[in-house]
PDB file of C-alpha atoms and ligand atoms in Angstrom:
ATOM      1  CA  MET T   2       0.064  -0.145   0.144  1.00 51.00           C
ATOM      2  CA  ALA T   3       1.385   3.513  -0.835  1.00 70.00           C
ATOM      3  CA  MET T   4       1.427   5.493   2.346  1.00 81.00           C
ATOM      4  CA  LYS T   5       0.805   9.163   2.275  1.00 88.00           C
ATOM      5  CA  GLY T   6      -0.605  11.861   4.258  1.00 96.00           C
ATOM      6  CA  ILE T   7      -1.110  11.017   7.978  1.00 97.00           C
ATOM      7  CA  LEU T   8       1.423   7.651   8.561  1.00 97.00           C
ATOM      8  CA  ARG T   9       1.025   6.908  12.297  1.00 98.00           C
ATOM      9  CA  PRO T  10       0.644   8.211  15.774  1.00 98.00           C
ATOM     10  CA  GLY T  11       4.176   9.912  17.018  1.00 98.00           C
ATOM     11  CA  LEU T  12       3.874  11.927  20.087  1.00 98.00           C
ATOM     12  CA  VAL T  13       1.352  11.733  23.280  1.00 98.00           C
ATOM     13  CA  GLN T  14       1.805  14.145  26.146  1.00 98.00           C
ATOM     14  CA  ILE T  15       0.502  12.412  29.286  1.00 98.00           C
ATOM     15  CA  ARG T  16      -0.136  14.553  32.503  1.00 98.00           C
ATOM     16  CA  VAL T  17       1.399  12.876  35.466  1.00 98.00           C
ATOM     17  CA  MET T  18       1.286  14.596  39.300  1.00 98.00           C
ATOM     18  CA  ASP T  19       4.902  12.972  39.875  1.00 97.00           C
ATOM     19  CA  VAL T  20       7.530  12.874  36.957  1.00 97.00           C
ATOM     20  CA  GLU T  21      10.310  10.730  38.912  1.00 97.00           C
ATOM     21  CA  ALA T  22       7.528   8.263  39.827  1.00 97.00           C
ATOM     22  CA  ALA T  23       6.154   8.193  36.183  1.00 98.00           C
ATOM     23  CA  LEU T  24       9.673   7.464  34.956  1.00 98.00           C
ATOM     24  CA  SER T  25       9.958   4.505  37.006  1.00 98.00           C
ATOM     25  CA  HIS T  26       6.714   3.286  35.351  1.00 98.00           C
ATOM     26  CA  TYR T  27       7.615   4.371  31.811  1.00 98.00           C
ATOM     27  CA  VAL T  28      11.296   3.558  31.827  1.00 98.00           C
ATOM     28  CA  ASP T  29      12.278   1.040  34.472  1.00 98.00           C
ATOM     29  CA  ARG T  30       9.146  -1.205  33.981  1.00 98.00           C
ATOM     30  CA  LEU T  31       7.709  -0.356  30.476  1.00 98.00           C
ATOM     31  CA  GLY T  32      10.983  -0.276  28.923  1.00 98.00           C
ATOM     32  CA  LEU T  33      11.249   3.349  27.222  1.00 98.00           C
ATOM     33  CA  TYR T  34      14.121   5.281  27.316  1.00 98.00           C
ATOM     34  CA  LYS T  35      14.576   9.139  28.878  1.00 98.00           C
ATOM     35  CA  VAL T  36      16.067  11.133  25.798  1.00 98.00           C
ATOM     36  CA  GLY T  37      15.613  14.497  27.906  1.00 97.00           C
ATOM     37  CA  SER T  38      13.751  16.911  30.179  1.00 97.00           C
ATOM     38  CA  ASP T  39      13.323  20.373  31.270  1.00 95.00           C
ATOM     39  CA  ALA T  40      11.102  22.192  33.841  1.00 91.00           C
ATOM     40  CA  GLY T  41       8.566  19.691  34.748  1.00 94.00           C
ATOM     41  CA  ARG T  42       8.940  17.450  31.684  1.00 98.00           C
ATOM     42  CA  ALA T  43      10.335  14.337  30.705  1.00 98.00           C
ATOM     43  CA  PHE T  44      10.933  13.120  26.946  1.00 98.00           C
ATOM     44  CA  LEU T  45      10.824   9.313  26.360  1.00 98.00           C
ATOM     45  CA  LYS T  46      11.203   6.956  23.131  1.00 98.00           C
ATOM     46  CA  GLY T  47      11.149   3.142  22.358  1.00 98.00           C
ATOM     47  CA  ALA T  48      14.289   2.129  20.591  1.00 98.00           C
ATOM     48  CA  ASP T  49      12.301   0.947  17.602  1.00 98.00           C
ATOM     49  CA  GLU T  50      11.648   4.501  16.935  1.00 98.00           C
ATOM     50  CA  PHE T  51      13.687   7.301  15.012  1.00 98.00           C
ATOM     51  CA  GLU T  52      11.935  10.434  16.041  1.00 97.00           C
ATOM     52  CA  HIS T  53      13.508  12.459  19.057  1.00 98.00           C
ATOM     53  CA  HIS T  54      10.896  11.179  21.624  1.00 98.00           C
ATOM     54  CA  SER T  55       7.287   9.690  21.509  1.00 98.00           C
ATOM     55  CA  VAL T  56       6.103  10.277  24.911  1.00 98.00           C
ATOM     56  CA  THR T  57       6.184  13.616  26.869  1.00 98.00           C
ATOM     57  CA  LEU T  58       5.380  13.420  30.449  1.00 98.00           C
ATOM     58  CA  VAL T  59       4.392  16.612  31.821  1.00 98.00           C
ATOM     59  CA  GLU T  60       3.868  17.475  35.801  1.00 98.00           C
ATOM     60  CA  ALA T  61       0.158  18.568  36.423  1.00 98.00           C
ATOM     61  CA  ASP T  62      -2.566  18.383  39.200  1.00 97.00           C
ATOM     62  CA  THR T  63      -4.695  16.003  37.455  1.00 97.00           C
ATOM     63  CA  PRO T  64      -3.625  12.920  35.271  1.00 98.00           C
ATOM     64  CA  GLY T  65      -4.960  12.605  31.500  1.00 98.00           C
ATOM     65  CA  MET T  66      -3.950  13.289  28.096  1.00 98.00           C
ATOM     66  CA  ASP T  67      -2.774  16.805  26.632  1.00 98.00           C
ATOM     67  CA  PHE T  68      -2.696  15.962  23.006  1.00 98.00           C
ATOM     68  CA  ILE T  69      -2.058  13.077  20.554  1.00 98.00           C
ATOM     69  CA  ALA T  70       0.217  13.893  17.739  1.00 98.00           C
ATOM     70  CA  PHE T  71       0.331  12.389  14.292  1.00 98.00           C
ATOM     71  CA  LYS T  72       3.260  12.057  11.950  1.00 98.00           C
ATOM     72  CA  VAL T  73       2.569  13.060   8.114  1.00 98.00           C
ATOM     73  CA  MET T  74       4.930  12.311   5.313  1.00 97.00           C
ATOM     74  CA  GLU T  75       5.800  15.583   4.156  1.00 96.00           C
ATOM     75  CA  GLU T  76       5.618  19.403   5.145  1.00 97.00           C
ATOM     76  CA  ALA T  77       2.936  19.931   2.626  1.00 97.00           C
ATOM     77  CA  ASP T  78       0.486  17.989   4.208  1.00 97.00           C
ATOM     78  CA  LEU T  79       0.312  20.024   7.370  1.00 98.00           C
ATOM     79  CA  ASP T  80      -1.170  22.939   5.111  1.00 97.00           C
ATOM     80  CA  HIS T  81      -3.392  20.174   2.979  1.00 97.00           C
ATOM     81  CA  PHE T  82      -4.948  18.588   6.358  1.00 98.00           C
ATOM     82  CA  GLU T  83      -5.093  22.513   7.995  1.00 98.00           C
ATOM     83  CA  ALA T  84      -7.375  23.777   5.087  1.00 98.00           C
ATOM     84  CA  ARG T  85      -9.555  20.468   5.174  1.00 98.00           C
ATOM     85  CA  VAL T  86     -10.000  20.981   9.267  1.00 98.00           C
ATOM     86  CA  ARG T  87     -10.836  24.669   8.789  1.00 98.00           C
ATOM     87  CA  ALA T  88     -13.485  23.845   5.913  1.00 98.00           C
ATOM     88  CA  GLU T  89     -15.309  21.943   8.747  1.00 98.00           C
ATOM     89  CA  GLY T  90     -15.427  24.935  10.738  1.00 98.00           C
ATOM     90  CA  ILE T  91     -12.998  23.811  13.238  1.00 98.00           C
ATOM     91  CA  ALA T  92     -10.131  26.158  14.296  1.00 98.00           C
ATOM     92  CA  VAL T  93      -6.657  25.462  13.765  1.00 98.00           C
ATOM     93  CA  ALA T  94      -3.812  26.488  16.009  1.00 98.00           C
ATOM     94  CA  HIS T  95      -0.080  26.940  15.084  1.00 98.00           C
ATOM     95  CA  ILE T  96       2.288  25.584  17.485  1.00 98.00           C
ATOM     96  CA  ALA T  97       5.955  26.774  16.727  1.00 98.00           C
ATOM     97  CA  ALA T  98       8.948  24.508  16.104  1.00 98.00           C
ATOM     98  CA  GLY T  99      10.893  23.646  19.064  1.00 96.00           C
ATOM     99  CA  GLU T 100       8.025  23.678  21.707  1.00 97.00           C
ATOM    100  CA  GLN T 101       8.934  20.031  21.929  1.00 97.00           C
ATOM    101  CA  PRO T 102      12.541  19.502  21.990  1.00 98.00           C
ATOM    102  CA  GLY T 103      13.653  18.141  18.145  1.00 98.00           C
ATOM    103  CA  TYR T 104      10.329  18.851  16.696  1.00 98.00           C
ATOM    104  CA  GLY T 105       9.339  21.103  13.893  1.00 98.00           C
ATOM    105  CA  ARG T 106       6.215  23.027  13.895  1.00 98.00           C
ATOM    106  CA  ARG T 107       2.529  21.182  14.684  1.00 98.00           C
ATOM    107  CA  ILE T 108      -0.744  22.232  13.754  1.00 98.00           C
ATOM    108  CA  SER T 109      -3.428  21.483  16.728  1.00 98.00           C
ATOM    109  CA  PHE T 110      -7.408  21.411  16.921  1.00 98.00           C
ATOM    110  CA  VAL T 111      -9.942  19.637  18.909  1.00 98.00           C
ATOM    111  CA  ALA T 112     -11.807  16.402  17.179  1.00 98.00           C
ATOM    112  CA  PRO T 113     -15.545  16.146  17.597  1.00 98.00           C
ATOM    113  CA  SER T 114     -14.707  13.736  20.577  1.00 98.00           C
ATOM    114  CA  GLY T 115     -13.466  16.481  22.544  1.00 98.00           C
ATOM    115  CA  HIS T 116      -9.676  15.392  22.243  1.00 98.00           C
ATOM    116  CA  THR T 117      -6.824  17.727  20.826  1.00 98.00           C
ATOM    117  CA  ILE T 118      -5.238  15.865  17.731  1.00 98.00           C
ATOM    118  CA  GLN T 119      -1.936  17.359  16.356  1.00 98.00           C
ATOM    119  CA  LEU T 120      -0.060  16.966  13.353  1.00 98.00           C
ATOM    120  CA  PHE T 121       3.832  17.286  12.429  1.00 98.00           C
ATOM    121  CA  ALA T 122       5.985  16.588   9.413  1.00 98.00           C
ATOM    122  CA  HIS T 123       9.648  16.919  10.990  1.00 98.00           C
ATOM    123  CA  ALA T 124      11.401  15.666  14.194  1.00 98.00           C
ATOM    124  CA  GLU T 125      14.788  15.090  14.590  1.00 98.00           C
ATOM    125  CA  GLN T 126      16.102  11.506  15.392  1.00 98.00           C
ATOM    126  CA  SER T 127      17.476  10.781  18.879  1.00 98.00           C
ATOM    127  CA  GLU T 128      19.623   7.615  20.247  1.00 97.00           C
ATOM    128  CA  PRO T 129      18.485   4.910  20.897  1.00 98.00           C
ATOM    129  CA  LYS T 130      17.039   4.213  17.190  1.00 98.00           C
ATOM    130  CA  PRO T 131      17.516   1.191  14.615  1.00 97.00           C
ATOM    131  CA  ASP T 132      20.747   0.573  13.242  1.00 96.00           C
ATOM    132  CA  LEU T 133      20.788   1.310   9.422  1.00 96.00           C
ATOM    133  CA  ALA T 134      24.233  -0.181   8.438  1.00 96.00           C
ATOM    134  CA  ASN T 135      24.297  -3.886   8.793  1.00 97.00           C
ATOM    135  CA  PRO T 136      21.546  -3.428  11.641  1.00 97.00           C
ATOM    136  CA  ASP T 137      21.133  -5.458  14.727  1.00 97.00           C
ATOM    137  CA  ILE T 138      17.692  -6.556  15.734  1.00 96.00           C
ATOM    138  CA  TRP T 139      18.045  -3.671  18.528  1.00 96.00           C
ATOM    139  CA  PRO T 140      20.358  -0.894  19.039  1.00 94.00           C
ATOM    140  CA  VAL T 141      20.432  -1.737  22.787  1.00 96.00           C
ATOM    141  CA  GLU T 142      19.633  -4.653  24.613  1.00 97.00           C
ATOM    142  CA  PRO T 143      15.666  -4.416  25.616  1.00 97.00           C
ATOM    143  CA  HIS T 144      14.879  -3.982  29.662  1.00 98.00           C
ATOM    144  CA  GLY T 145      11.808  -4.314  31.442  1.00 98.00           C
ATOM    145  CA  MET T 146       8.984  -5.193  29.262  1.00 98.00           C
ATOM    146  CA  GLY T 147      10.875  -4.498  26.302  1.00 98.00           C
ATOM    147  CA  ALA T 148       8.281  -1.954  24.842  1.00 98.00           C
ATOM    148  CA  ARG T 149       9.502  -1.359  21.264  1.00 98.00           C
ATOM    149  CA  ARG T 150       7.348   1.539  20.100  1.00 98.00           C
ATOM    150  CA  PHE T 151       4.117   3.848  20.944  1.00 98.00           C
ATOM    151  CA  ASP T 152       1.437   2.127  19.092  1.00 98.00           C
ATOM    152  CA  HIS T 153      -1.964   3.744  19.520  1.00 98.00           C
ATOM    153  CA  MET T 154      -4.410   5.316  21.989  1.00 98.00           C
ATOM    154  CA  GLN T 155      -8.014   4.527  23.102  1.00 98.00           C
ATOM    155  CA  LEU T 156      -9.700   7.993  23.855  1.00 98.00           C
ATOM    156  CA  ASN T 157     -13.152   8.093  25.475  1.00 97.00           C
ATOM    157  CA  GLY T 158     -15.316  11.162  24.552  1.00 98.00           C
ATOM    158  CA  VAL T 159     -18.499  12.350  23.017  1.00 97.00           C
ATOM    159  CA  ARG T 160     -20.093  12.469  19.487  1.00 98.00           C
ATOM    160  CA  VAL T 161     -18.499   9.072  18.058  1.00 98.00           C
ATOM    161  CA  PRO T 162     -20.655   9.255  14.721  1.00 98.00           C
ATOM    162  CA  GLU T 163     -19.165  12.455  14.023  1.00 98.00           C
ATOM    163  CA  THR T 164     -15.613  11.567  15.051  1.00 98.00           C
ATOM    164  CA  LEU T 165     -15.834   8.681  12.604  1.00 98.00           C
ATOM    165  CA  ASP T 166     -16.847  11.031   9.932  1.00 98.00           C
ATOM    166  CA  PHE T 167     -14.369  13.684  10.641  1.00 98.00           C
ATOM    167  CA  PHE T 168     -11.129  11.102  11.019  1.00 98.00           C
ATOM    168  CA  THR T 169     -12.390   9.138   7.695  1.00 98.00           C
ATOM    169  CA  ARG T 170     -13.666  11.887   5.516  1.00 98.00           C
ATOM    170  CA  VAL T 171     -11.294  14.749   6.605  1.00 98.00           C
ATOM    171  CA  LEU T 172      -8.239  13.126   7.877  1.00 98.00           C
ATOM    172  CA  ASP T 173      -8.320  10.116   5.307  1.00 97.00           C
ATOM    173  CA  PHE T 174      -8.234   7.252   8.243  1.00 98.00           C
ATOM    174  CA  TYR T 175      -9.963   4.130   7.637  1.00 98.00           C
ATOM    175  CA  LEU T 176     -12.584   2.095   9.906  1.00 98.00           C
ATOM    176  CA  ALA T 177     -11.269  -1.211  10.710  1.00 98.00           C
ATOM    177  CA  GLU T 178     -13.812  -2.086  13.167  1.00 97.00           C
ATOM    178  CA  LYS T 179     -16.943  -0.951  15.209  1.00 97.00           C
ATOM    179  CA  VAL T 180     -19.541  -1.510  17.896  1.00 95.00           C
ATOM    180  CA  ASP T 181     -23.082  -0.305  17.073  1.00 95.00           C
ATOM    181  CA  ASP T 182     -25.837   0.098  19.632  1.00 92.00           C
ATOM    182  CA  GLU T 183     -29.226  -1.344  19.178  1.00 91.00           C
ATOM    183  CA  SER T 184     -30.340   1.502  16.601  1.00 92.00           C
ATOM    184  CA  GLY T 185     -27.066   0.675  14.235  1.00 91.00           C
ATOM    185  CA  ALA T 186     -25.103   4.090  15.441  1.00 94.00           C
ATOM    186  CA  PRO T 187     -21.523   3.434  16.149  1.00 96.00           C
ATOM    187  CA  ILE T 188     -20.461   3.641  19.843  1.00 95.00           C
ATOM    188  CA  ALA T 189     -17.284   2.541  19.662  1.00 96.00           C
ATOM    189  CA  ILE T 190     -14.725   2.819  16.394  1.00 97.00           C
ATOM    190  CA  TRP T 191     -11.036   1.232  15.615  1.00 98.00           C
ATOM    191  CA  LEU T 192      -9.470   3.752  13.110  1.00 98.00           C
ATOM    192  CA  THR T 193      -6.208   2.735  11.175  1.00 98.00           C
ATOM    193  CA  CYS T 194      -4.108   5.195   8.725  1.00 97.00           C
ATOM    194  CA  GLY T 195      -1.533   2.304   7.846  1.00 95.00           C
ATOM    195  CA  MET T 196      -1.623  -1.529   7.991  1.00 95.00           C
ATOM    196  CA  LYS T 197      -2.016  -2.015  11.991  1.00 96.00           C
ATOM    197  CA  ALA T 198      -5.663  -3.040  12.945  1.00 95.00           C
ATOM    198  CA  HIS T 199      -5.834   0.331  14.667  1.00 97.00           C
ATOM    199  CA  ASP T 200      -3.960   3.516  15.307  1.00 98.00           C
ATOM    200  CA  VAL T 201      -6.678   5.219  17.627  1.00 98.00           C
ATOM    201  CA  ALA T 202      -9.722   3.926  19.000  1.00 98.00           C
ATOM    202  CA  PHE T 203     -12.736   6.262  20.132  1.00 98.00           C
ATOM    203  CA  VAL T 204     -15.514   4.911  22.470  1.00 96.00           C
ATOM    204  CA  ASP T 205     -18.319   7.142  23.467  1.00 95.00           C
ATOM    205  CA  GLY T 206     -17.847   7.640  27.379  1.00 93.00           C
ATOM    206  CA  GLY T 207     -20.178  10.616  27.733  1.00 92.00           C
ATOM    207  CA  VAL T 208     -17.640  13.261  28.812  1.00 95.00           C
ATOM    208  CA  PRO T 209     -15.505  14.837  26.172  1.00 97.00           C
ATOM    209  CA  GLY T 210     -11.845  14.798  26.089  1.00 96.00           C
ATOM    210  CA  ARG T 211     -10.865  11.606  28.229  1.00 97.00           C
ATOM    211  CA  MET T 212      -7.879   9.221  27.948  1.00 98.00           C
ATOM    212  CA  HIS T 213      -8.639   5.752  28.356  1.00 97.00           C
ATOM    213  CA  HIS T 214      -5.002   4.217  27.626  1.00 98.00           C
ATOM    214  CA  ALA T 215      -1.905   4.742  25.669  1.00 98.00           C
ATOM    215  CA  ALA T 216      -0.550   1.466  24.137  1.00 98.00           C
ATOM    216  CA  PHE T 217       3.209   0.283  23.488  1.00 98.00           C
ATOM    217  CA  GLU T 218       4.134  -2.488  21.329  1.00 98.00           C
ATOM    218  CA  LEU T 219       5.627  -5.230  22.336  1.00 98.00           C
ATOM    219  CA  ALA T 220       7.347  -8.355  20.437  1.00 96.00           C
ATOM    220  CA  ASP T 221       5.002 -11.271  20.938  1.00 97.00           C
ATOM    221  CA  TRP T 222       2.511 -13.070  23.235  1.00 97.00           C
ATOM    222  CA  ASN T 223       5.847 -14.465  25.365  1.00 98.00           C
ATOM    223  CA  ALA T 224       6.788 -10.682  25.625  1.00 98.00           C
ATOM    224  CA  VAL T 225       3.409 -10.233  27.008  1.00 98.00           C
ATOM    225  CA  GLY T 226       3.840 -12.945  29.786  1.00 98.00           C
ATOM    226  CA  HIS T 227       7.151 -11.418  30.673  1.00 98.00           C
ATOM    227  CA  ALA T 228       5.521  -8.111  31.228  1.00 98.00           C
ATOM    228  CA  ALA T 229       2.834  -9.724  33.513  1.00 98.00           C
ATOM    229  CA  ASP T 230       5.702 -11.658  35.679  1.00 98.00           C
ATOM    230  CA  ILE T 231       7.022  -7.796  35.930  1.00 98.00           C
ATOM    231  CA  ILE T 232       3.705  -6.409  36.948  1.00 98.00           C
ATOM    232  CA  THR T 233       3.523  -8.991  40.020  1.00 98.00           C
ATOM    233  CA  LYS T 234       7.143  -8.593  40.475  1.00 98.00           C
ATOM    234  CA  TYR T 235       7.012  -4.946  41.406  1.00 98.00           C
ATOM    235  CA  ASN T 236       3.265  -5.196  42.759  1.00 97.00           C
ATOM    236  CA  LEU T 237       2.182  -2.582  39.600  1.00 97.00           C
ATOM    237  CA  SER T 238      -1.574  -1.597  39.825  1.00 96.00           C
ATOM    238  CA  ILE T 239      -3.302  -4.072  37.325  1.00 95.00           C
ATOM    239  CA  ASP T 240      -6.492  -3.729  35.409  1.00 94.00           C
ATOM    240  CA  LEU T 241      -6.964  -6.783  33.466  1.00 93.00           C
ATOM    241  CA  GLY T 242      -4.746  -9.553  31.463  1.00 91.00           C
ATOM    242  CA  PRO T 243      -2.668 -11.182  30.195  1.00 96.00           C
ATOM    243  CA  THR T 244      -5.230 -11.778  27.528  1.00 96.00           C
ATOM    244  CA  ARG T 245      -6.499 -11.349  23.947  1.00 96.00           C
ATOM    245  CA  HIS T 246      -8.901  -8.939  22.237  1.00 95.00           C
ATOM    246  CA  GLY T 247     -11.677 -10.104  20.062  1.00 93.00           C
ATOM    247  CA  ILE T 248     -11.264  -6.903  18.280  1.00 95.00           C
ATOM    248  CA  THR T 249      -7.948  -6.084  16.780  1.00 95.00           C
ATOM    249  CA  ARG T 250      -6.653 -10.133  17.984  1.00 95.00           C
ATOM    250  CA  GLY T 251      -4.301  -8.096  19.892  1.00 96.00           C
ATOM    251  CA  ARG T 252      -2.250  -9.761  22.951  1.00 97.00           C
ATOM    252  CA  THR T 253      -2.863  -7.596  25.771  1.00 97.00           C
ATOM    253  CA  ILE T 254      -2.473  -6.380  29.378  1.00 97.00           C
ATOM    254  CA  TYR T 255      -3.852  -3.322  30.875  1.00 97.00           C
ATOM    255  CA  PHE T 256      -2.264  -1.689  34.142  1.00 97.00           C
ATOM    256  CA  PHE T 257      -1.935   1.635  35.635  1.00 98.00           C
ATOM    257  CA  ASP T 258       1.086   4.393  36.010  1.00 98.00           C
ATOM    258  CA  PRO T 259       1.299   5.606  39.456  1.00 98.00           C
ATOM    259  CA  SER T 260      -0.957   8.872  38.355  1.00 98.00           C
ATOM    260  CA  GLY T 261      -3.883   6.620  37.476  1.00 97.00           C
ATOM    261  CA  ASN T 262      -3.206   6.633  33.584  1.00 98.00           C
ATOM    262  CA  ARG T 263      -4.067   3.523  32.156  1.00 97.00           C
ATOM    263  CA  THR T 264      -0.960   1.742  29.989  1.00 98.00           C
ATOM    264  CA  GLU T 265      -1.683  -1.189  27.609  1.00 98.00           C
ATOM    265  CA  VAL T 266       1.168  -3.379  26.298  1.00 98.00           C
ATOM    266  CA  PHE T 267       0.206  -4.838  23.021  1.00 96.00           C
ATOM    267  CA  ALA T 268       1.376  -7.389  20.573  1.00 97.00           C
ATOM    268  CA  GLU T 269       0.400  -8.961  17.205  1.00 94.00           C
ATOM    269  CA  GLY T 270      -3.172  -7.881  15.862  1.00 94.00           C
ATOM    270  CA  TYR T 271      -4.328  -8.546  12.402  1.00 96.00           C
ATOM    271  CA  THR T 272      -3.276  -6.669   9.141  1.00 97.00           C
ATOM    272  CA  TYR T 273      -5.112  -4.127   7.552  1.00 97.00           C
ATOM    273  CA  TYR T 274      -5.405  -3.323   3.903  1.00 96.00           C
ATOM    274  CA  PRO T 275      -7.857  -0.440   2.958  1.00 94.00           C
ATOM    275  CA  ASP T 276     -10.128  -2.422   0.835  1.00 96.00           C
ATOM    276  CA  HIS T 277     -10.816  -4.497   3.480  1.00 97.00           C
ATOM    277  CA  PRO T 278     -14.512  -4.324   4.905  1.00 97.00           C
ATOM    278  CA  VAL T 279     -15.605  -3.239   8.144  1.00 97.00           C
ATOM    279  CA  ARG T 280     -15.781  -5.787  11.407  1.00 97.00           C
ATOM    280  CA  VAL T 281     -19.027  -5.107  13.230  1.00 96.00           C
ATOM    281  CA  TRP T 282     -19.861  -6.027  16.752  1.00 95.00           C
ATOM    282  CA  ASP T 283     -23.124  -5.417  18.514  1.00 92.00           C
ATOM    283  CA  LYS T 284     -23.282  -4.212  21.923  1.00 89.00           C
ATOM    284  CA  GLN T 285     -24.284  -7.556  23.326  1.00 89.00           C
ATOM    285  CA  SER T 286     -20.936  -9.046  22.035  1.00 90.00           C
ATOM    286  CA  LEU T 287     -18.545  -6.056  23.379  1.00 89.00           C
ATOM    287  CA  GLY T 288     -17.304  -8.611  26.108  1.00 90.00           C
ATOM    288  CA  LYS T 289     -15.900 -10.954  23.912  1.00 93.00           C
ATOM    289  CA  GLY T 290     -14.730  -8.054  21.632  1.00 92.00           C
ATOM    290  CA  ILE T 291     -12.982  -6.553  24.223  1.00 92.00           C
ATOM    291  CA  PHE T 292     -11.553  -9.394  26.485  1.00 93.00           C
ATOM    292  CA  TYR T 293     -11.642 -12.675  24.160  1.00 94.00           C
ATOM    293  CA  TYR T 294     -11.053 -15.111  26.993  1.00 93.00           C
ATOM    294  CA  GLN T 295     -12.927 -13.689  29.818  1.00 92.00           C
ATOM    295  CA  ARG T 296     -15.894 -12.774  27.529  1.00 93.00           C
ATOM    296  CA  GLN T 297     -16.761  -9.885  29.952  1.00 89.00           C
ATOM    297  CA  LEU T 298     -15.941  -6.496  30.605  1.00 87.00           C
ATOM    298  CA  ASN T 299     -14.809  -5.362  34.031  1.00 86.00           C
ATOM    299  CA  ASP T 300     -16.022  -2.317  35.838  1.00 84.00           C
ATOM    300  CA  ASN T 301     -12.342  -0.528  36.127  1.00 84.00           C
ATOM    301  CA  PHE T 302     -12.259  -0.993  32.286  1.00 85.00           C
ATOM    302  CA  MET T 303     -15.628   0.603  31.441  1.00 82.00           C
ATOM    303  CA  ASN T 304     -15.322   3.380  34.242  1.00 84.00           C
ATOM    304  CA  VAL T 305     -11.846   4.326  35.126  1.00 89.00           C
ATOM    305  CA  VAL T 306     -10.674   7.253  32.348  1.00 93.00           C
ATOM    306  CA  THR T 307      -8.091   9.933  33.157  1.00 95.00           C
TER     307      THR T 307
HETATM  308 FE1  LIG C 429      -5.661  -0.631  23.315  1.00 70.02          FE
END
């Protein structure tokens, strides 16, 4: 598939109450690398990512997500998407290069769901990153759970049908899977801009702009088991897993950072092509869709968001 336009999730800014405690979670346990810091912020990345950083932890009074930024193929895409977003009557803000270290300019707007979405075209590279000359399988030996890269997010918000229309018609995402209510209206959508089963999911949560989880890619089912060992060894707060999703087919564990933000480690999942038909779940089958082995949802998963 010839990918252009929006390529992938590139950067998320997560609010935490204690940056040092969060670094223990995201670096020591999850396996990311700290590439820098400034007043109240720390910048992290996975070793399989080229860009300067993919996670910004920012000290705040409440947890949650400030924004998710997607990488576009080239500079002209920023102007292209700005015009399309403005044509919807949605305001677009400009964020100057350097606001995040190593990052070029970004455009920023609020999706119908209530979440701040950003796009960027350029970021400097930083270490560790994949080797290019006679490359080893990793540039540094993995530690902790061995998270390779930022993978996707689930965002709980409002106006899911309008969000689906906005992401597919304006931003050129594809709908891979959805859950419909009894009337056939979508209440949860899994959207992809590449060949992953999803790059971002939106769920009707009744409140705009909430973060359900940020997900990081592990190698395989064995790595998910290793992550579970680490969760128990260090007595981390767990939501559910190890298990598997029916939706996306991913292998998964959900657990919480010290501020209460949910983290997912995710492996595998099917390959998506843009000619694939949409997979549809009805509301009664949601338990099996989310937790394929347990076939029922838990209260934490449905109700805890930041
Ligand atoms: Fe997820």
